[in-house]
Amino acid sequence: MSNEANVGLMLDGARVLVVGDLMLDRYWFGTTGRISPEAPVPVVNIAKDDLRPGGAANVAVNVASLGGKVTLLGVVGNDEPAELLSKLVIEHGVDVNFVRSTSNPTITKLRVVSRNQQLIRLDFESSFYTPHAFDEKEMFKRYCAVLPSVETVILSDYGKGTLAGVADFIKEAIAQGKHVIVDPKGTDYQRYAGASLITPNMAEFELVAGPCADEDEIVAKGHVLRDQLGLGAVLITRSEHGMTLLQPDVAPMHVPTEAREVFDVTGAGDTVIATIGTALAAGKNLVAACKLGNIAAGIVVGKFGTATVTSLELERALHFSGGAPSAVLAEQDLLHRVQEAKAAGKCIVFTNGCFDILHVGHVRYLEAAKSLGDMLVVAVNDDASVKRLKGEQRPVNVCGDRMHVLAGLKSVDWVVRFSEDTPELLINQILPNILVKGGDYQPENIVGYDAVKNAGGEVIALDFHEGYSTTKIIERSRLG
């Protein structure tokens, strides 16, 4: 990470215009345990209806989440989904500028999800490429009215027809000295000629440039495409291989992925262009902006469905990129992760301790705890609470080091610190599905028992493995 990107984000107030295909993403979550007698299909008992902005709307919400000042321009129908989408994005601080279609519905995608498995997706849409689907002159008029007040334009093309006049949008923005970022679609990239940056993923890039056998071929074909279209730069997002940025007269920049765990890749491209666009509007250079976009993508794929990244999450990820694992979370970040995981049907297991000198007994205990569910949260006593519990000579290792080591274990998903003598307050907020404690406990005597049981969870006492003790290890080391 460049020094520029590390000295605070300073993205607040960055002025961005997002234009593109608007969508309402709808999720129906439920349980399924039987097959319909009417047809060989599962019966889903819907328990939750979740609405999220999709397409260009998700890009705009991501900009707002990072602290940017954003206007969203796009086409919706005269229907209830349009009102729901408008309310959603306004709640996120987005300035809405919707053009209404009198003939087409608002694009809506409904997903039915059970046990973290998408069973079916139902799309409600008609192409805006059809004649008179919306007033294109009115769209361009509104675009030109907003353009002078922003630094960056993001054009989010999902191939639905909103950006049929994209060439005019690019030409006008470049003439006014704006950054123009395009998330492209289809095979006709000539329509994006002159843009500051296009951000195809690897599949989209190969569809236009041709198959690439290796990194050298990606670079060669990328430069050809950039030259042909007169682009400022090309950023190819390459999933687990990170990103490749190609600029004129500059060596290619290959950025490795920042993702530690991939939960859901939905909307990751939206987060990348939103972060890059906001960073450019805030005055950062393209290299720093792309690195921030890569880090943001690594965060958002750890969340379920279309999601956003906050400036706080990005700040912490920047801080931790110097060596601390992304599994080490602040309390608010952990609560957000747990909420997302529960919504996806994941079983959350919680345990706690000092973990001052990690030994094989700890490792086996944590492996046993993880085997009880999907995600294991380990809460760690901070240094002051260890000292109160264990005496003035403890801890041997500071809290940050203890958390870092725990985060490196395959069995541990998330690590968080707490400052009280017990994690009761944290347990009350998380309400894990399974609360685990090691040692000779009766479950009802474990801190957090009542809260977890009342929430429908389970409390389990696991035996520690005999012959392992931090205190004994310390005593043996003092005896030499």
CSV table of C-alpha atoms in Angstrom, one decimal:
chain,number,residue,atom,x,y,z
A,1,MET,CA,0.0,0.0,0.0
A,2,SER,CA,1.3,3.4,-1.0
A,3,ASN,CA,1.9,6.1,1.6
A,4,GLU,CA,-0.9,8.1,0.1
A,5,ALA,CA,-3.4,5.4,0.8
A,6,ASN,CA,-2.1,4.8,4.3
A,7,VAL,CA,-2.3,8.3,5.6
A,8,GLY,CA,-6.0,8.2,6.5
A,9,LEU,CA,-8.7,7.7,3.9
A,10,MET,CA,-10.1,11.2,3.9
A,11,LEU,CA,-13.0,10.2,1.6
A,12,ASP,CA,-15.7,12.2,3.3
A,13,GLY,CA,-17.5,14.5,1.0
A,14,ALA,CA,-15.9,13.2,-2.2
A,15,ARG,CA,-18.4,14.1,-4.9
A,16,VAL,CA,-19.6,11.2,-7.2
A,17,LEU,CA,-22.3,10.8,-9.8
A,18,VAL,CA,-23.4,7.2,-10.4
A,19,VAL,CA,-25.4,6.4,-13.6
A,20,GLY,CA,-26.6,3.0,-14.7
A,21,ASP,CA,-29.0,0.2,-14.5
A,22,LEU,CA,-31.1,0.2,-11.3
A,23,MET,CA,-32.3,-2.9,-9.6
A,24,LEU,CA,-34.1,-4.0,-6.4
A,25,ASP,CA,-32.6,-7.1,-4.9
A,26,ARG,CA,-35.1,-9.0,-2.8
A,27,TYR,CA,-34.2,-12.0,-0.6
A,28,TRP,CA,-36.8,-14.3,1.0
A,29,PHE,CA,-35.2,-16.4,3.7
A,30,GLY,CA,-36.8,-19.5,5.1
A,31,THR,CA,-36.6,-23.0,6.3
A,32,THR,CA,-37.3,-26.1,4.3
A,33,GLY,CA,-37.7,-29.7,5.5
A,34,ARG,CA,-40.2,-31.3,3.1
A,35,ILE,CA,-41.0,-31.8,-0.6
A,36,SER,CA,-44.2,-30.5,-2.0
A,37,PRO,CA,-46.9,-33.2,-2.8
A,38,GLU,CA,-47.8,-31.2,-5.9
A,39,ALA,CA,-44.3,-31.4,-7.6
A,40,PRO,CA,-40.8,-32.6,-6.7
A,41,VAL,CA,-39.7,-29.2,-5.3
A,42,PRO,CA,-38.9,-28.1,-1.7
A,43,VAL,CA,-41.4,-26.2,0.3
A,44,VAL,CA,-39.9,-23.1,1.9
A,45,ASN,CA,-41.5,-21.5,4.9
A,46,ILE,CA,-40.6,-17.8,4.5
A,47,ALA,CA,-39.6,-16.1,7.7
A,48,LYS,CA,-37.8,-13.0,6.5
A,49,ASP,CA,-38.1,-10.5,3.6
A,50,ASP,CA,-34.9,-8.5,3.0
A,51,LEU,CA,-34.6,-5.7,0.5
A,52,ARG,CA,-31.3,-4.4,-0.8
A,53,PRO,CA,-30.3,-1.9,-3.6
A,54,GLY,CA,-28.8,-3.7,-6.6
A,55,GLY,CA,-27.0,-2.8,-9.8
A,56,ALA,CA,-26.0,0.9,-10.0
A,57,ALA,CA,-28.0,1.5,-6.8
A,58,ASN,CA,-25.6,-0.8,-4.9
A,59,VAL,CA,-22.7,1.2,-6.3
A,60,ALA,CA,-24.2,4.5,-5.1
A,61,VAL,CA,-24.8,3.0,-1.6
A,62,ASN,CA,-21.2,1.8,-1.5
A,63,VAL,CA,-20.0,5.3,-2.3
A,64,ALA,CA,-22.2,6.8,0.5
A,65,SER,CA,-21.1,4.1,2.9
A,66,LEU,CA,-17.5,5.3,2.4
A,67,GLY,CA,-18.5,8.9,3.2
A,68,GLY,CA,-18.9,10.1,-0.4
A,69,LYS,CA,-21.5,12.6,-1.5
A,70,VAL,CA,-23.3,10.8,-4.2
A,71,THR,CA,-26.1,11.4,-6.8
A,72,LEU,CA,-27.8,8.3,-8.4
A,73,LEU,CA,-29.3,8.7,-11.9
A,74,GLY,CA,-31.2,5.8,-13.5
A,75,VAL,CA,-34.5,4.5,-14.8
A,76,VAL,CA,-37.3,2.9,-12.8
A,77,GLY,CA,-40.9,2.0,-13.4
A,78,ASN,CA,-44.1,3.6,-12.0
A,79,ASP,CA,-44.5,0.9,-9.4
A,80,GLU,CA,-44.0,-0.2,-5.8
A,81,PRO,CA,-40.5,-1.6,-6.3
A,82,ALA,CA,-39.4,1.9,-7.5
A,83,GLU,CA,-40.7,3.4,-4.3
A,84,LEU,CA,-39.0,0.7,-2.2
A,85,LEU,CA,-35.7,1.2,-4.0
A,86,SER,CA,-35.9,5.0,-3.6
A,87,LYS,CA,-36.6,4.8,0.1
A,88,LEU,CA,-33.7,2.3,0.5
A,89,VAL,CA,-31.0,4.4,-1.1
A,90,ILE,CA,-32.3,7.7,0.4
A,91,GLU,CA,-31.9,6.0,3.9
A,92,HIS,CA,-28.2,5.5,3.0
A,93,GLY,CA,-27.7,9.2,2.2
A,94,VAL,CA,-27.9,9.0,-1.6
A,95,ASP,CA,-29.4,11.8,-3.6
A,96,VAL,CA,-32.0,10.2,-5.9
A,97,ASN,CA,-32.6,11.3,-9.5
A,98,PHE,CA,-34.8,8.7,-11.1
A,99,VAL,CA,-36.3,8.9,-14.6
A,100,ARG,CA,-39.6,7.1,-14.7
A,101,SER,CA,-40.6,4.6,-17.4
A,102,THR,CA,-44.3,4.5,-18.3
A,103,SER,CA,-44.0,1.1,-20.0
A,104,ASN,CA,-41.4,-1.0,-18.1
A,105,PRO,CA,-41.3,-2.2,-14.5
A,106,THR,CA,-38.5,-1.5,-12.1
A,107,ILE,CA,-35.9,-4.3,-12.5
A,108,THR,CA,-36.4,-6.6,-9.5
A,109,LYS,CA,-34.5,-9.8,-8.7
A,110,LEU,CA,-36.1,-12.1,-6.1
A,111,ARG,CA,-34.0,-14.8,-4.5
A,112,VAL,CA,-35.4,-17.6,-2.3
A,113,VAL,CA,-32.7,-18.7,0.2
A,114,SER,CA,-32.7,-21.6,2.7
A,115,ARG,CA,-29.8,-22.8,4.8
A,116,ASN,CA,-27.4,-20.5,3.0
A,117,GLN,CA,-28.4,-22.0,-0.3
A,118,GLN,CA,-30.1,-20.0,-3.1
A,119,LEU,CA,-33.0,-22.2,-4.3
A,120,ILE,CA,-34.2,-20.1,-7.1
A,121,ARG,CA,-34.0,-16.5,-8.5
A,122,LEU,CA,-37.0,-14.8,-10.1
A,123,ASP,CA,-36.3,-11.8,-12.4
A,124,PHE,CA,-38.9,-9.2,-13.1
A,125,GLU,CA,-37.7,-7.0,-16.0
A,126,SER,CA,-38.1,-5.7,-19.5
A,127,SER,CA,-35.3,-4.3,-21.6
A,128,PHE,CA,-34.9,-0.5,-21.6
A,129,TYR,CA,-33.4,-0.8,-25.1
A,130,THR,CA,-36.9,-1.0,-26.5
A,131,PRO,CA,-38.2,2.2,-28.2
A,132,HIS,CA,-39.8,4.8,-25.9
A,133,ALA,CA,-39.0,2.7,-22.8
A,134,PHE,CA,-37.8,6.0,-21.2
A,135,ASP,CA,-37.0,9.6,-22.2
A,136,GLU,CA,-33.3,9.5,-23.2
A,137,LYS,CA,-33.2,13.3,-23.8
A,138,GLU,CA,-34.5,13.9,-20.3
A,139,MET,CA,-31.9,11.4,-18.9
A,140,PHE,CA,-29.0,13.3,-20.6
A,141,LYS,CA,-30.4,16.7,-19.5
A,142,ARG,CA,-30.4,15.6,-15.9
A,143,TYR,CA,-26.9,14.1,-16.3
A,144,CYS,CA,-25.6,17.4,-17.6
A,145,ALA,CA,-27.2,19.3,-14.8
A,146,VAL,CA,-25.5,17.3,-12.1
A,147,LEU,CA,-22.1,16.8,-13.8
A,148,PRO,CA,-20.5,20.2,-12.9
A,149,SER,CA,-20.9,19.5,-9.2
A,150,VAL,CA,-19.0,16.2,-9.1
A,151,GLU,CA,-15.4,15.0,-9.6
A,152,THR,CA,-16.0,11.4,-10.7
A,153,VAL,CA,-18.7,9.7,-12.8
A,154,ILE,CA,-19.3,6.0,-12.4
A,155,LEU,CA,-21.2,4.3,-15.3
A,156,SER,CA,-22.5,1.0,-14.1
A,157,ASP,CA,-23.6,-1.0,-17.1
A,158,TYR,CA,-25.6,-4.2,-16.6
A,159,GLY,CA,-26.8,-4.4,-20.2
A,160,LYS,CA,-30.4,-3.4,-19.4
A,161,GLY,CA,-30.5,-0.4,-21.7
A,162,THR,CA,-30.2,2.6,-19.3
A,163,LEU,CA,-26.7,3.4,-20.7
A,164,ALA,CA,-27.7,3.1,-24.4
A,165,GLY,CA,-26.3,6.6,-24.8
A,166,VAL,CA,-23.1,5.9,-22.8
A,167,ALA,CA,-20.8,7.4,-25.5
A,168,ASP,CA,-22.4,10.8,-25.0
A,169,PHE,CA,-22.1,10.5,-21.2
A,170,ILE,CA,-18.4,9.8,-21.5
A,171,LYS,CA,-17.7,12.5,-24.0
A,172,GLU,CA,-19.4,15.2,-22.0
A,173,ALA,CA,-17.7,14.2,-18.7
A,174,ILE,CA,-14.2,14.0,-20.2
A,175,ALA,CA,-14.8,17.4,-21.8
A,176,GLN,CA,-15.5,18.8,-18.3
A,177,GLY,CA,-12.3,17.2,-16.9
A,178,LYS,CA,-14.1,14.5,-14.8
A,179,HIS,CA,-12.8,11.0,-13.9
A,180,VAL,CA,-15.0,8.5,-15.8
A,181,ILE,CA,-15.1,4.9,-14.6
A,182,VAL,CA,-17.0,2.3,-16.5
A,183,ASP,CA,-18.1,-1.2,-15.3
A,184,PRO,CA,-18.6,-2.6,-18.8
A,185,LYS,CA,-21.0,-5.2,-20.2
A,186,GLY,CA,-21.3,-7.1,-23.5
A,187,THR,CA,-18.8,-7.2,-26.3
A,188,ASP,CA,-19.1,-3.8,-27.9
A,189,TYR,CA,-16.5,-1.9,-25.9
A,190,GLN,CA,-16.2,0.8,-28.6
A,191,ARG,CA,-19.1,2.6,-26.9
A,192,TYR,CA,-16.8,3.1,-23.9
A,193,ALA,CA,-14.0,4.8,-25.9
A,194,GLY,CA,-12.3,7.7,-24.2
A,195,ALA,CA,-13.2,6.7,-20.6
A,196,SER,CA,-10.6,7.2,-17.8
A,197,LEU,CA,-10.9,3.6,-16.6
A,198,ILE,CA,-12.8,0.4,-17.5
A,199,THR,CA,-13.0,-2.4,-15.0
A,200,PRO,CA,-14.0,-5.7,-16.7
A,201,ASN,CA,-13.7,-9.0,-14.8
A,202,MET,CA,-11.5,-11.7,-16.3
A,203,ALA,CA,-14.4,-13.5,-18.1
A,204,GLU,CA,-15.7,-10.2,-19.6
A,205,PHE,CA,-12.2,-9.2,-20.6
A,206,GLU,CA,-11.5,-12.5,-22.5
A,207,LEU,CA,-14.9,-12.2,-24.2
A,208,VAL,CA,-13.7,-9.1,-25.9
A,209,ALA,CA,-9.9,-9.5,-26.0
A,210,GLY,CA,-9.7,-13.3,-26.5
A,211,PRO,CA,-8.5,-16.1,-24.3
A,212,CYS,CA,-5.4,-15.5,-22.3
A,213,ALA,CA,-3.0,-18.3,-21.4
A,214,ASP,CA,-0.9,-16.5,-18.9
A,215,GLU,CA,-0.3,-13.1,-17.3
A,216,ASP,CA,1.9,-11.9,-20.1
A,217,GLU,CA,-0.9,-12.4,-22.6
A,218,ILE,CA,-3.4,-10.6,-20.3
A,219,VAL,CA,-1.0,-7.6,-20.2
A,220,ALA,CA,-0.4,-7.6,-24.0
A,221,LYS,CA,-4.1,-7.9,-25.0
A,222,GLY,CA,-5.1,-5.4,-22.3
A,223,HIS,CA,-2.7,-2.8,-23.7
A,224,VAL,CA,-4.0,-3.4,-27.2
A,225,LEU,CA,-7.6,-2.9,-26.0
A,226,ARG,CA,-6.6,0.3,-24.1
A,227,ASP,CA,-4.8,1.7,-27.2
A,228,GLN,CA,-7.7,0.9,-29.6
A,229,LEU,CA,-10.3,2.6,-27.4
A,230,GLY,CA,-8.2,5.5,-26.2
A,231,LEU,CA,-8.7,4.6,-22.6
A,232,GLY,CA,-6.8,6.2,-19.7
A,233,ALA,CA,-6.4,2.7,-18.1
A,234,VAL,CA,-7.8,-0.8,-17.9
A,235,LEU,CA,-8.3,-2.6,-14.6
A,236,ILE,CA,-8.9,-6.3,-14.9
A,237,THR,CA,-10.4,-7.9,-11.8
A,238,ARG,CA,-9.3,-11.5,-11.6
A,239,SER,CA,-11.1,-13.1,-8.7
A,240,GLU,CA,-8.7,-15.1,-6.5
A,241,HIS,CA,-5.8,-13.7,-8.5
A,242,GLY,CA,-6.4,-10.1,-7.5
A,243,MET,CA,-6.3,-7.3,-10.1
A,244,THR,CA,-4.1,-6.1,-13.0
A,245,LEU,CA,-3.9,-2.4,-13.7
A,246,LEU,CA,-2.6,-1.3,-17.1
A,247,GLN,CA,-1.7,2.3,-17.8
A,248,PRO,CA,0.3,3.9,-20.7
A,249,ASP,CA,4.1,4.0,-20.3
A,250,VAL,CA,3.9,2.4,-16.8
A,251,ALA,CA,4.8,-1.2,-15.8
A,252,PRO,CA,1.7,-3.4,-15.2
A,253,MET,CA,0.6,-3.4,-11.6
A,254,HIS,CA,-0.6,-6.8,-10.3
A,255,VAL,CA,-2.4,-6.6,-6.9
A,256,PRO,CA,-2.9,-9.8,-5.0
A,257,THR,CA,-6.3,-10.5,-3.6
A,258,GLU,CA,-7.0,-9.3,0.0
A,259,ALA,CA,-9.8,-11.8,0.7
A,260,ARG,CA,-9.3,-14.2,3.6
A,261,GLU,CA,-12.7,-16.0,3.4
A,262,VAL,CA,-15.2,-15.9,0.5
A,263,PHE,CA,-18.7,-15.9,1.8
A,264,ASP,CA,-20.5,-14.4,-1.2
A,265,VAL,CA,-19.1,-12.6,-4.3
A,266,THR,CA,-22.4,-10.8,-5.1
A,267,GLY,CA,-21.8,-7.1,-5.7
A,268,ALA,CA,-18.1,-7.3,-5.3
A,269,GLY,CA,-17.5,-5.5,-8.6
A,270,ASP,CA,-19.9,-2.7,-7.4
A,271,THR,CA,-17.8,-2.2,-4.3
A,272,VAL,CA,-14.6,-2.1,-6.3
A,273,ILE,CA,-15.7,0.7,-8.7
A,274,ALA,CA,-17.4,2.6,-5.9
A,275,THR,CA,-14.2,2.6,-3.8
A,276,ILE,CA,-12.0,3.6,-6.8
A,277,GLY,CA,-14.4,6.3,-7.9
A,278,THR,CA,-14.7,7.8,-4.4
A,279,ALA,CA,-10.9,7.7,-3.9
A,280,LEU,CA,-10.3,9.4,-7.2
A,281,ALA,CA,-12.9,12.1,-6.3
A,282,ALA,CA,-11.1,12.6,-3.0
A,283,GLY,CA,-7.9,13.3,-4.9
A,284,LYS,CA,-6.0,10.0,-4.6
A,285,ASN,CA,-4.0,8.8,-7.6
A,286,LEU,CA,-5.2,5.8,-9.6
A,287,VAL,CA,-2.8,3.3,-8.1
A,288,ALA,CA,-3.8,4.1,-4.5
A,289,ALA,CA,-7.4,4.1,-5.5
A,290,CYS,CA,-7.2,0.6,-7.1
A,291,LYS,CA,-5.4,-0.8,-4.1
A,292,LEU,CA,-8.2,0.6,-1.9
A,293,GLY,CA,-10.7,-1.0,-4.2
A,294,ASN,CA,-8.9,-4.4,-3.9
A,295,ILE,CA,-9.0,-4.2,-0.1
A,296,ALA,CA,-12.7,-3.2,-0.1
A,297,ALA,CA,-13.5,-6.2,-2.3
A,298,GLY,CA,-11.7,-8.5,0.1
A,299,ILE,CA,-14.0,-7.2,2.9
A,300,VAL,CA,-17.3,-7.4,1.0
A,301,VAL,CA,-16.9,-11.0,-0.2
A,302,GLY,CA,-16.9,-12.0,3.5
A,303,LYS,CA,-20.6,-10.7,3.7
A,304,PHE,CA,-23.8,-12.2,2.4
A,305,GLY,CA,-25.6,-10.9,-0.6
A,306,THR,CA,-25.3,-7.4,-2.0
A,307,ALA,CA,-23.4,-5.5,0.7
A,308,THR,CA,-21.3,-2.4,1.4
A,309,VAL,CA,-18.0,-1.5,3.0
A,310,THR,CA,-17.7,1.3,5.5
A,311,SER,CA,-14.9,3.8,5.8
A,312,LEU,CA,-14.2,2.4,9.3
A,313,GLU,CA,-13.9,-1.2,7.9
A,314,LEU,CA,-11.5,0.1,5.2
A,315,GLU,CA,-9.4,2.0,7.7
A,316,ARG,CA,-9.1,-1.1,9.9
A,317,ALA,CA,-8.2,-3.3,6.9
A,318,LEU,CA,-5.5,-0.8,5.9
A,319,HIS,CA,-4.2,-0.9,9.4
A,320,PHE,CA,-4.2,-4.7,9.6
A,321,SER,CA,-2.6,-5.1,6.1
A,322,GLY,CA,0.7,-4.4,7.9
A,323,GLY,CA,0.4,-7.8,9.5
A,324,ALA,CA,-2.6,-8.3,11.6
A,325,PRO,CA,-5.0,-11.0,10.2
A,326,SER,CA,-8.4,-9.9,9.0
A,327,ALA,CA,-10.0,-12.4,11.4
A,328,VAL,CA,-9.1,-10.0,14.2
A,329,LEU,CA,-12.1,-7.8,14.5
A,330,ALA,CA,-13.3,-4.8,16.6
A,331,GLU,CA,-16.5,-5.5,18.5
A,332,GLN,CA,-18.8,-3.6,16.1
A,333,ASP,CA,-17.3,-5.3,13.1
A,334,LEU,CA,-17.8,-8.7,14.7
A,335,LEU,CA,-21.5,-8.0,15.5
A,336,HIS,CA,-22.0,-7.1,11.8
A,337,ARG,CA,-20.3,-10.3,10.7
A,338,VAL,CA,-22.4,-12.4,13.1
A,339,GLN,CA,-25.6,-10.8,11.9
A,340,GLU,CA,-24.8,-11.5,8.3
A,341,ALA,CA,-23.8,-15.1,9.1
A,342,LYS,CA,-27.0,-15.8,11.1
A,343,ALA,CA,-29.1,-14.3,8.3
A,344,ALA,CA,-27.4,-16.9,6.0
A,345,GLY,CA,-28.3,-19.7,8.3
A,346,LYS,CA,-24.8,-20.2,9.8
A,347,CYS,CA,-24.4,-21.7,13.3
A,348,ILE,CA,-22.3,-19.4,15.5
A,349,VAL,CA,-20.1,-21.0,18.2
A,350,PHE,CA,-18.6,-18.8,20.9
A,351,THR,CA,-15.9,-19.4,23.4
A,352,ASN,CA,-13.5,-17.2,25.5
A,353,GLY,CA,-10.3,-17.2,27.5
A,354,CYS,CA,-7.0,-15.6,28.1
A,355,PHE,CA,-5.0,-17.9,25.8
A,356,ASP,CA,-1.8,-16.4,27.2
A,357,ILE,CA,0.6,-19.1,25.9
A,358,LEU,CA,-1.1,-21.1,23.2
A,359,HIS,CA,-0.4,-24.9,23.6
A,360,VAL,CA,-1.7,-28.1,22.0
A,361,GLY,CA,-4.4,-28.4,24.6
A,362,HIS,CA,-5.9,-25.1,23.5
A,363,VAL,CA,-5.6,-26.1,19.8
A,364,ARG,CA,-7.5,-29.4,20.4
A,365,TYR,CA,-10.1,-27.6,22.5
A,366,LEU,CA,-10.7,-25.0,19.8
A,367,GLU,CA,-10.9,-27.7,17.1
A,368,ALA,CA,-13.6,-29.4,19.1
A,369,ALA,CA,-15.5,-26.2,19.6
A,370,LYS,CA,-15.4,-25.4,15.8
A,371,SER,CA,-16.7,-28.9,15.0
A,372,LEU,CA,-20.0,-28.0,16.8
A,373,GLY,CA,-21.0,-25.3,14.2
A,374,ASP,CA,-20.0,-23.2,11.2
A,375,MET,CA,-18.3,-20.1,12.6
A,376,LEU,CA,-16.1,-20.0,15.7
A,377,VAL,CA,-15.8,-16.7,17.7
A,378,VAL,CA,-13.0,-16.5,20.2
A,379,ALA,CA,-13.2,-13.7,22.7
A,380,VAL,CA,-9.9,-12.8,24.4
A,381,ASN,CA,-9.4,-11.1,27.7
A,382,ASP,CA,-7.4,-7.9,27.3
A,383,ASP,CA,-4.2,-7.4,29.2
A,384,ALA,CA,-5.8,-5.5,32.2
A,385,SER,CA,-8.4,-8.2,32.8
A,386,VAL,CA,-5.8,-11.0,32.5
A,387,LYS,CA,-3.7,-9.2,35.2
A,388,ARG,CA,-6.8,-9.0,37.5
A,389,LEU,CA,-7.6,-12.6,37.0
A,390,LYS,CA,-4.1,-14.2,36.9
A,391,GLY,CA,-1.8,-11.8,38.8
A,392,GLU,CA,0.7,-9.1,38.2
A,393,GLN,CA,3.1,-11.3,36.3
A,394,ARG,CA,0.5,-12.0,33.6
A,395,PRO,CA,-0.1,-11.9,30.7
A,396,VAL,CA,3.2,-13.2,29.3
A,397,ASN,CA,2.1,-12.1,25.8
A,398,VAL,CA,0.2,-8.9,25.0
A,399,CYS,CA,-3.3,-9.0,23.8
A,400,GLY,CA,-2.6,-8.1,20.2
A,401,ASP,CA,-0.1,-11.0,19.9
A,402,ARG,CA,-2.4,-13.5,21.5
A,403,MET,CA,-5.2,-12.5,19.1
A,404,HIS,CA,-2.9,-12.7,16.1
A,405,VAL,CA,-1.8,-16.2,16.9
A,406,LEU,CA,-5.4,-17.4,17.5
A,407,ALA,CA,-6.5,-15.9,14.2
A,408,GLY,CA,-3.9,-18.0,12.4
A,409,LEU,CA,-5.5,-21.3,13.5
A,410,LYS,CA,-7.6,-23.0,10.9
A,411,SER,CA,-10.4,-23.7,13.4
A,412,VAL,CA,-10.8,-20.0,14.4
A,413,ASP,CA,-12.9,-17.7,12.2
A,414,TRP,CA,-13.1,-14.4,14.2
A,415,VAL,CA,-11.2,-13.1,17.2
A,416,VAL,CA,-12.3,-10.2,19.4
A,417,ARG,CA,-11.1,-8.7,22.7
A,418,PHE,CA,-13.1,-7.8,25.8
A,419,SER,CA,-12.1,-5.7,28.8
A,420,GLU,CA,-14.4,-7.0,31.5
A,421,ASP,CA,-13.5,-10.0,33.7
A,422,THR,CA,-16.2,-12.1,31.9
A,423,PRO,CA,-17.6,-11.8,28.3
A,424,GLU,CA,-21.2,-11.6,29.5
A,425,LEU,CA,-21.9,-8.3,27.8
A,426,LEU,CA,-20.4,-9.5,24.5
A,427,ILE,CA,-22.4,-12.8,24.7
A,428,ASN,CA,-25.6,-10.9,25.3
A,429,GLN,CA,-25.0,-8.9,22.1
A,430,ILE,CA,-23.9,-11.9,19.9
A,431,LEU,CA,-26.3,-14.5,21.3
A,432,PRO,CA,-24.4,-17.4,19.7
A,433,ASN,CA,-26.2,-20.5,18.7
A,434,ILE,CA,-23.7,-22.5,20.8
A,435,LEU,CA,-21.8,-21.2,23.9
A,436,VAL,CA,-18.8,-23.4,24.8
A,437,LYS,CA,-16.5,-23.3,27.8
A,438,GLY,CA,-13.6,-25.6,28.6
A,439,GLY,CA,-13.1,-27.1,32.0
A,440,ASP,CA,-15.0,-28.8,34.8
A,441,TYR,CA,-18.2,-26.7,34.5
A,442,GLN,CA,-21.8,-27.5,34.8
A,443,PRO,CA,-23.4,-25.8,31.8
A,444,GLU,CA,-25.8,-23.7,33.9
A,445,ASN,CA,-22.8,-22.2,35.7
A,446,ILE,CA,-21.2,-20.9,32.5
A,447,VAL,CA,-21.3,-17.1,32.1
A,448,GLY,CA,-24.0,-16.3,29.5
A,449,TYR,CA,-26.0,-19.4,30.1
A,450,ASP,CA,-29.4,-17.7,30.7
A,451,ALA,CA,-29.1,-15.3,27.7
A,452,VAL,CA,-28.1,-18.0,25.3
A,453,LYS,CA,-30.7,-20.5,26.5
A,454,ASN,CA,-33.5,-17.9,26.4
A,455,ALA,CA,-32.6,-17.1,22.8
A,456,GLY,CA,-33.0,-20.8,21.9
A,457,GLY,CA,-29.3,-21.6,21.9
A,458,GLU,CA,-27.2,-24.4,23.5
A,459,VAL,CA,-24.5,-24.2,26.2
A,460,ILE,CA,-21.9,-26.9,26.3
A,461,ALA,CA,-18.9,-27.7,28.6
A,462,LEU,CA,-16.0,-29.3,26.9
A,463,ASP,CA,-13.2,-31.0,28.8
A,464,PHE,CA,-9.7,-29.6,28.5
A,465,HIS,CA,-7.1,-32.2,27.4
A,466,GLU,CA,-5.2,-33.5,30.4
A,467,GLY,CA,-1.6,-32.6,31.0
A,468,TYR,CA,-1.6,-29.1,29.4
A,469,SER,CA,-1.6,-25.9,31.4
A,470,THR,CA,-0.3,-22.4,30.8
A,471,THR,CA,0.6,-22.1,34.4
A,472,LYS,CA,2.6,-25.3,34.4
A,473,ILE,CA,4.4,-24.3,31.2
A,474,ILE,CA,5.4,-21.0,32.9
A,475,GLU,CA,6.6,-22.9,36.0
A,476,ARG,CA,8.6,-25.3,34.0
A,477,SER,CA,10.3,-22.5,32.1
A,478,ARG,CA,11.3,-20.8,35.4
A,479,LEU,CA,12.8,-24.0,36.7
A,480,GLY,CA,15.0,-24.0,33.6
